[in-house]
Amino acid sequence: VYQVFESVAKKYDVMNDSMTLGIHRVWKDILMHKMNPSPGTLLVDVAGGTGDIAFRFINYVRSIRERQLQRKLKYHQDLSWQEISESYQEDKSKSLGNSQVVVCDINKEMLKVGKQKAQHLGYSEGLSWVLGNAEELPFDDDKFDVYTIAFGIRNVTRIDLALQEAYRVLKPGGRFLCLEFSHVSNPVLSRLYDLYSFQVIPVLGEVIAGDWKSYQYLVESIRRFPPQEEFKAMIEDAGFLKVDFQNLNLGIVAIHSGFKL
Amino acid sequence: GRAGLSRTEPRARDGRSGEEEEEEEEGGYQLYPGHIPTRPLQKALLAAGSAVMALYDPYRHDMVAVLGETTGCLALPNLRDKMKHHPEGYRILQERPRIRLSTLDMARLRGLPDGSLGREYVRFLEDNKVSPDTRMPPKFVDDEELAYVIQRYREAHDLMHTLLGMPTNMLGEVVVKWFEAIQTGLPMCVLGAAFGPVRLSVRKLQVLATELVPWAIRSGRNASCILNVYYEQRWEQPVESLREEIGIFPPP
């Protein structure tokens, strides 16, 4: 799996856009809205390589923070200029309100691409990049408010271990969110989806990234992944409560959610 | 063969790991190392995609290779038959020689007299800083012998440059493509010959149109099949004599 992603890293984003016709961006936005993080949230994004979720998190939290600040300023109409400028300075330095996201990925190349993107797009504070394995996370227990894994868990050899690790590093009350390709039960859509996956995607891989085999692997790994209910049971086995899933696009993609209570 | 195979769905839920399997892949069996069997729809998509990508990004030589493989279904058997019906070509098909740095004795070739095939070939490689090892192995040809034919064609490409006296710049490549298009009939060569000039300056286009292309066409038609020449046994032969033997007119 490591070698697949080494060769895939540089063209990852281009391929994602081509394969999903850009829809993966919508899926990730929906995930962020579901998460609805408030400023001060500590997020770990596992298998988050090129930073898509992390950047969205920062944007979301920043916009909420800005609205908070605007509301605060309205209340400060009666204060003296001195007091206003003091509180303004204080708030400015916390434009993210102490929110932080740690991007963890097993692959150095993916992290490298992610860091470059962050620099290019101007993301600097509240962001850190850690090399690590989802089956054995380099973090303390009870650390994070939210754990996300977007399109990464199907590549983990021992999914149960990854789920256990997710449980371990989350604070009590923390939330587990997984965005992943899932099972399409609608027979018509299923056939079209299979046709597209097996016929078109490896061709796209060859033409855009010069790599047929990696994308053939990707398509196969999607088929091997457990369907929605089964994955829900696995999440419950790891100790999560109030586990639920939401199908996107009739099951092509699903968001599973669980809480450590 | 197994061209009309119905698509197997082996990997859906049986928990096999994602390792490469030598046996059954999507659309058929793997016939040679590196072979990726493909269904007609996939080939059509590949042909279209690689054509677009090759034009968009001229540095994607792998796309030119893929285009050649996916569109060569008529031209390749034709070439193979030409080889089979010729004594030297037949031997090449039997012995399957490969032109690679590991199989060539570069020191010996360099030591050959000036004007000999071996010496001029090495000079060409060094002047243009190319190596025969950068040729892509075939992936999408669904016949093992035809895969060799296209591999031979690719490896002989540098020798074409040597025999035609053309460098590896855009102009030289286009001229060689014209020659190859006439000789092999491969759609990829025809497309390359037709679209390659798009990126040339006006002055070069003039030279191309008035002198080089007519010469390439005349030579291509006059010459016997260039894949029927056992180059590895002719390193000592002077280039001019080989040109005459094949039927390539002296370059302008």
PDB file of N, CA and C in Angstrom, chain B residues 84 89 160 183 237 240:
ATOM      1  N   LYS B  84       7.888 -12.302 -40.762  1.00  0.00           N
ATOM      2  CA  LYS B  84       7.869 -13.762 -40.893  1.00  0.00           C
ATOM      3  C   LYS B  84       8.248 -14.199 -42.297  1.00  0.00           C
ATOM      4  N   GLY B  89      14.120 -11.249 -40.983  1.00  0.00           N
ATOM      5  CA  GLY B  89      13.052 -10.896 -40.051  1.00  0.00           C
ATOM      6  C   GLY B  89      12.595 -12.109 -39.268  1.00  0.00           C
ATOM      7  N   MET B 160      17.022   4.199 -36.469  1.00  0.00           N
ATOM      8  CA  MET B 160      16.410   4.971 -37.555  1.00  0.00           C
ATOM      9  C   MET B 160      17.009   6.360 -37.619  1.00  0.00           C
ATOM     10  N   GLN B 183       6.697   3.354 -43.317  1.00  0.00           N
ATOM     11  CA  GLN B 183       7.235   2.007 -43.162  1.00  0.00           C
ATOM     12  C   GLN B 183       6.329   1.078 -42.380  1.00  0.00           C
ATOM     13  N   GLN B 237      29.118  -2.918 -40.542  1.00  0.00           N
ATOM     14  CA  GLN B 237      28.778  -2.470 -41.896  1.00  0.00           C
ATOM     15  C   GLN B 237      28.726  -0.946 -41.952  1.00  0.00           C
ATOM     16  N   GLU B 240      26.552   3.931 -44.991  1.00  0.00           N
ATOM     17  CA  GLU B 240      26.141   4.199 -46.367  1.00  0.00           C
ATOM     18  C   GLU B 240      25.760   2.919 -47.094  1.00  0.00           C
TER      19      GLU B 240
END
